[in-house]
C-alpha cells in the first residue's frame, strides 16, 4: 500500500494557505490544485482525486463552512 501521509500533509497545508488568504471563501478544487502546482495535464484542474475530495470536505467542515442544500456550494453560515 502506498504512503499517503505526505500527500495529505501537502494538501492540508495548501488548504490552510488558501484559507489564510481569503478566510470567507471556501477553497475550491481548482485553487487547491493550482496551489499544489498541478498543471492539469492528465486531469482537469477542477478535479480532485477521491481521497483528497473527502479530505477537502472534512477540512471545510472543520473550518466552519456549511454546504448549501440546493446548490451544494460551501459557504460560511
CSV table of N, CA and C in Angstrom, one decimal:
chain,number,residue,atom,x,y,z
A,1,UNK,N,0.8,-1.2,0.0
A,1,UNK,CA,0.0,0.0,0.0
A,1,UNK,C,0.9,1.2,0.0
A,2,UNK,N,0.4,2.3,-0.7
A,2,UNK,CA,1.2,3.5,-0.8
A,2,UNK,C,1.1,4.4,0.4
A,3,UNK,N,2.1,5.1,0.7
A,3,UNK,CA,2.1,6.1,1.8
A,3,UNK,C,1.4,7.4,1.3
A,4,UNK,N,0.3,7.7,2.1
A,4,UNK,CA,-0.4,8.9,1.7
A,4,UNK,C,-0.3,10.1,2.7
A,5,UNK,N,0.5,9.9,3.8
A,5,UNK,CA,0.6,10.9,4.8
A,5,UNK,C,1.2,12.2,4.2
A,6,UNK,N,2.2,12.1,3.3
A,6,UNK,CA,2.8,13.2,2.7
A,6,UNK,C,1.9,14.0,1.8
A,7,UNK,N,1.1,13.2,1.0
A,7,UNK,CA,0.1,13.9,0.1
A,7,UNK,C,-0.9,14.6,0.9
A,8,UNK,N,-1.4,14.0,2.0
A,8,UNK,CA,-2.4,14.6,2.8
A,8,UNK,C,-1.9,15.9,3.5
A,9,UNK,N,-0.6,15.8,3.9
A,9,UNK,CA,0.0,17.0,4.6
A,9,UNK,C,0.1,18.1,3.6
A,10,UNK,N,0.6,17.8,2.4
A,10,UNK,CA,0.8,18.9,1.4
A,10,UNK,C,-0.6,19.5,1.1
A,11,UNK,N,-1.6,18.7,1.0
A,11,UNK,CA,-3.0,19.1,0.7
A,11,UNK,C,-3.5,20.0,1.8
A,12,UNK,N,-3.3,19.6,3.0
A,12,UNK,CA,-3.8,20.3,4.2
A,12,UNK,C,-3.1,21.7,4.3
A,13,UNK,N,-1.8,21.7,4.0
A,13,UNK,CA,-1.0,23.0,4.0
A,13,UNK,C,-1.5,23.9,2.9
A,14,UNK,N,-1.8,23.4,1.7
A,14,UNK,CA,-2.3,24.2,0.6
A,14,UNK,C,-3.7,24.8,1.0
A,15,UNK,N,-4.5,23.9,1.6
A,15,UNK,CA,-5.8,24.4,2.1
A,15,UNK,C,-5.7,25.5,3.1
A,16,UNK,N,-4.8,25.4,4.0
A,16,UNK,CA,-4.6,26.4,5.1
A,16,UNK,C,-4.1,27.7,4.5
A,17,UNK,N,-3.2,27.6,3.5
A,17,UNK,CA,-2.7,28.9,2.8
A,17,UNK,C,-3.8,29.6,2.1
A,18,UNK,N,-4.6,28.9,1.4
A,18,UNK,CA,-5.7,29.5,0.7
A,18,UNK,C,-6.7,30.1,1.6
A,19,UNK,N,-7.0,29.4,2.7
A,19,UNK,CA,-8.0,29.9,3.7
A,19,UNK,C,-7.4,31.1,4.4
A,20,UNK,N,-6.1,31.2,4.6
A,20,UNK,CA,-5.5,32.3,5.2
A,20,UNK,C,-5.6,33.6,4.3
A,21,UNK,N,-5.4,33.4,3.0
A,21,UNK,CA,-5.5,34.5,2.1
A,21,UNK,C,-6.9,35.1,2.0
A,22,UNK,N,-7.9,34.2,2.0
A,22,UNK,CA,-9.3,34.6,1.9
A,22,UNK,C,-10.2,33.7,2.9
A,23,UNK,N,-10.3,34.1,4.1
A,23,UNK,CA,-11.0,33.3,5.1
A,23,UNK,C,-12.5,33.1,4.9
A,24,UNK,N,-13.1,34.0,4.1
A,24,UNK,CA,-14.5,33.9,3.8
A,24,UNK,C,-14.9,33.1,2.6
A,25,UNK,N,-13.9,32.6,1.9
A,25,UNK,CA,-14.2,31.8,0.7
A,25,UNK,C,-13.7,30.4,0.8
A,26,UNK,N,-14.6,29.4,0.5
A,26,UNK,CA,-14.2,28.0,0.6
A,26,UNK,C,-13.2,27.7,-0.5
A,27,UNK,N,-12.0,27.1,-0.2
A,27,UNK,CA,-11.1,26.8,-1.2
A,27,UNK,C,-11.6,25.7,-2.1
A,28,UNK,N,-11.7,26.0,-3.4
A,28,UNK,CA,-12.2,25.0,-4.4
A,28,UNK,C,-11.1,24.1,-4.9
A,29,UNK,N,-11.6,23.1,-5.7
A,29,UNK,CA,-10.6,22.1,-6.2
A,29,UNK,C,-9.6,22.8,-7.2
A,30,UNK,N,-10.0,23.8,-8.0
A,30,UNK,CA,-9.1,24.4,-8.9
A,30,UNK,C,-8.0,25.2,-8.2
A,31,UNK,N,-8.4,26.0,-7.2
A,31,UNK,CA,-7.5,26.7,-6.4
A,31,UNK,C,-6.5,25.8,-5.7
A,32,UNK,N,-7.0,24.7,-5.1
A,32,UNK,CA,-6.2,23.8,-4.4
A,32,UNK,C,-5.1,23.2,-5.3
A,33,UNK,N,-5.6,22.7,-6.5
A,33,UNK,CA,-4.6,22.1,-7.5
A,33,UNK,C,-3.6,23.1,-7.9
A,34,UNK,N,-4.0,24.4,-8.1
A,34,UNK,CA,-3.0,25.4,-8.5
A,34,UNK,C,-2.0,25.6,-7.4
A,35,UNK,N,-2.5,25.7,-6.2
A,35,UNK,CA,-1.6,25.9,-5.0
A,35,UNK,C,-0.6,24.7,-4.9
A,36,UNK,N,-1.0,23.6,-5.3
A,36,UNK,CA,-0.2,22.4,-5.2
A,36,UNK,C,0.8,22.3,-6.4
A,37,UNK,N,0.6,23.2,-7.4
A,37,UNK,CA,1.5,23.2,-8.5
A,37,UNK,C,1.1,22.3,-9.7
A,38,UNK,N,-0.2,21.8,-9.6
A,38,UNK,CA,-0.6,20.9,-10.7
A,38,UNK,C,-1.0,21.7,-12.0
A,39,UNK,N,-0.7,21.1,-13.1
A,39,UNK,CA,-0.9,21.8,-14.4
A,39,UNK,C,-2.1,21.3,-15.1
A,40,UNK,N,-2.7,20.2,-14.7
A,40,UNK,CA,-3.9,19.7,-15.4
A,40,UNK,C,-3.6,19.0,-16.6
A,41,UNK,N,-2.4,18.4,-16.7
A,41,UNK,CA,-2.1,17.7,-18.0
A,41,UNK,C,-2.8,16.4,-18.1
A,42,UNK,N,-3.1,15.7,-17.1
A,42,UNK,CA,-3.8,14.4,-17.2
A,42,UNK,C,-5.3,14.5,-16.8
A,43,UNK,N,-5.6,15.4,-15.8
A,43,UNK,CA,-7.0,15.6,-15.5
A,43,UNK,C,-7.2,17.1,-15.4
A,44,UNK,N,-8.4,17.5,-15.5
A,44,UNK,CA,-8.7,19.0,-15.4
A,44,UNK,C,-8.3,19.5,-14.0
A,45,UNK,N,-8.0,20.8,-13.9
A,45,UNK,CA,-7.7,21.4,-12.7
A,45,UNK,C,-8.8,21.4,-11.7
A,46,UNK,N,-10.0,21.3,-12.1
A,46,UNK,CA,-11.2,21.3,-11.2
A,46,UNK,C,-11.5,19.9,-10.7
A,47,UNK,N,-10.7,18.9,-10.9
A,47,UNK,CA,-10.9,17.6,-10.4
A,47,UNK,C,-9.9,17.2,-9.3
A,48,UNK,N,-10.4,16.8,-8.2
A,48,UNK,CA,-9.6,16.2,-7.1
A,48,UNK,C,-9.8,14.7,-7.1
A,49,UNK,N,-8.7,14.0,-6.7
A,49,UNK,CA,-8.9,12.5,-6.6
A,49,UNK,C,-9.8,12.3,-5.4
A,50,UNK,N,-10.4,11.1,-5.3
A,50,UNK,CA,-11.4,10.8,-4.3
A,50,UNK,C,-11.0,11.0,-2.9
A,51,UNK,N,-9.7,10.6,-2.6
A,51,UNK,CA,-9.2,10.7,-1.2
A,51,UNK,C,-9.1,12.2,-0.8
A,52,UNK,N,-8.6,13.1,-1.8
A,52,UNK,CA,-8.4,14.5,-1.5
A,52,UNK,C,-9.8,15.2,-1.4
A,53,UNK,N,-10.8,14.7,-2.2
A,53,UNK,CA,-12.1,15.3,-2.2
A,53,UNK,C,-12.7,15.1,-0.8
A,54,UNK,N,-12.6,13.9,-0.2
A,54,UNK,CA,-13.1,13.6,1.1
A,54,UNK,C,-12.3,14.4,2.2
A,55,UNK,N,-11.0,14.6,2.0
A,55,UNK,CA,-10.2,15.4,2.9
A,55,UNK,C,-10.6,16.9,2.8
A,56,UNK,N,-10.9,17.4,1.6
A,56,UNK,CA,-11.4,18.8,1.5
A,56,UNK,C,-12.7,19.0,2.2
A,57,UNK,N,-13.6,18.0,2.1
A,57,UNK,CA,-14.9,18.1,2.7
A,57,UNK,C,-14.7,18.2,4.2
A,58,UNK,N,-13.8,17.4,4.8
A,58,UNK,CA,-13.6,17.4,6.2
A,58,UNK,C,-13.0,18.7,6.7
A,59,UNK,N,-12.0,19.2,5.9
A,59,UNK,CA,-11.3,20.4,6.3
A,59,UNK,C,-12.3,21.6,6.2
A,60,UNK,N,-13.2,21.6,5.2
A,60,UNK,CA,-14.2,22.7,5.1
A,60,UNK,C,-15.1,22.7,6.3
A,61,UNK,N,-15.6,21.5,6.7
A,61,UNK,CA,-16.4,21.4,7.9
A,61,UNK,C,-15.7,21.9,9.2
A,62,UNK,N,-14.4,21.5,9.3
A,62,UNK,CA,-13.7,21.9,10.5
A,62,UNK,C,-13.4,23.4,10.5
A,63,UNK,N,-13.4,24.0,9.3
A,63,UNK,CA,-13.1,25.4,9.2
A,63,UNK,C,-14.4,26.2,9.4
A,64,UNK,N,-15.5,25.5,9.6
A,64,UNK,CA,-16.8,26.2,9.9
A,64,UNK,C,-17.7,26.5,8.7
A,65,UNK,N,-17.4,25.9,7.5
A,65,UNK,CA,-18.2,26.1,6.3
A,65,UNK,C,-19.3,25.1,6.4
A,66,UNK,N,-20.4,25.5,5.7
A,66,UNK,CA,-21.6,24.6,5.6
A,66,UNK,C,-21.9,24.5,4.1
A,67,UNK,N,-22.6,23.4,3.7
A,67,UNK,CA,-22.9,23.2,2.3
A,67,UNK,C,-24.4,23.5,2.1
A,68,UNK,N,-24.6,24.4,1.1
A,68,UNK,CA,-26.0,24.7,0.7
A,68,UNK,C,-26.7,23.5,0.2
A,69,UNK,N,-27.9,23.3,0.7
A,69,UNK,CA,-28.7,22.1,0.4
A,69,UNK,C,-29.1,22.0,-1.1
A,70,UNK,N,-29.5,23.2,-1.6
A,70,UNK,CA,-30.0,23.2,-3.0
A,70,UNK,C,-28.8,23.1,-4.0
A,71,UNK,N,-27.8,24.0,-3.9
A,71,UNK,CA,-26.8,24.1,-4.9
A,71,UNK,C,-25.5,23.4,-4.6
A,72,UNK,N,-25.4,22.9,-3.3
A,72,UNK,CA,-24.2,22.1,-2.9
A,72,UNK,C,-22.9,22.9,-2.8
A,73,UNK,N,-23.0,24.3,-2.8
A,73,UNK,CA,-21.9,25.1,-2.6
A,73,UNK,C,-21.5,25.3,-1.2
A,74,UNK,N,-20.2,25.5,-0.9
A,74,UNK,CA,-19.8,25.7,0.5
A,74,UNK,C,-19.8,27.2,0.8
A,75,UNK,N,-20.2,27.5,2.0
A,75,UNK,CA,-20.2,29.0,2.4
A,75,UNK,C,-20.1,29.0,3.9
A,76,UNK,N,-19.8,30.2,4.4
A,76,UNK,CA,-19.9,30.5,5.9
A,76,UNK,C,-21.3,30.7,6.3
A,77,UNK,N,-21.7,30.2,7.4
A,77,UNK,CA,-23.1,30.3,7.8
A,77,UNK,C,-23.4,31.8,8.2
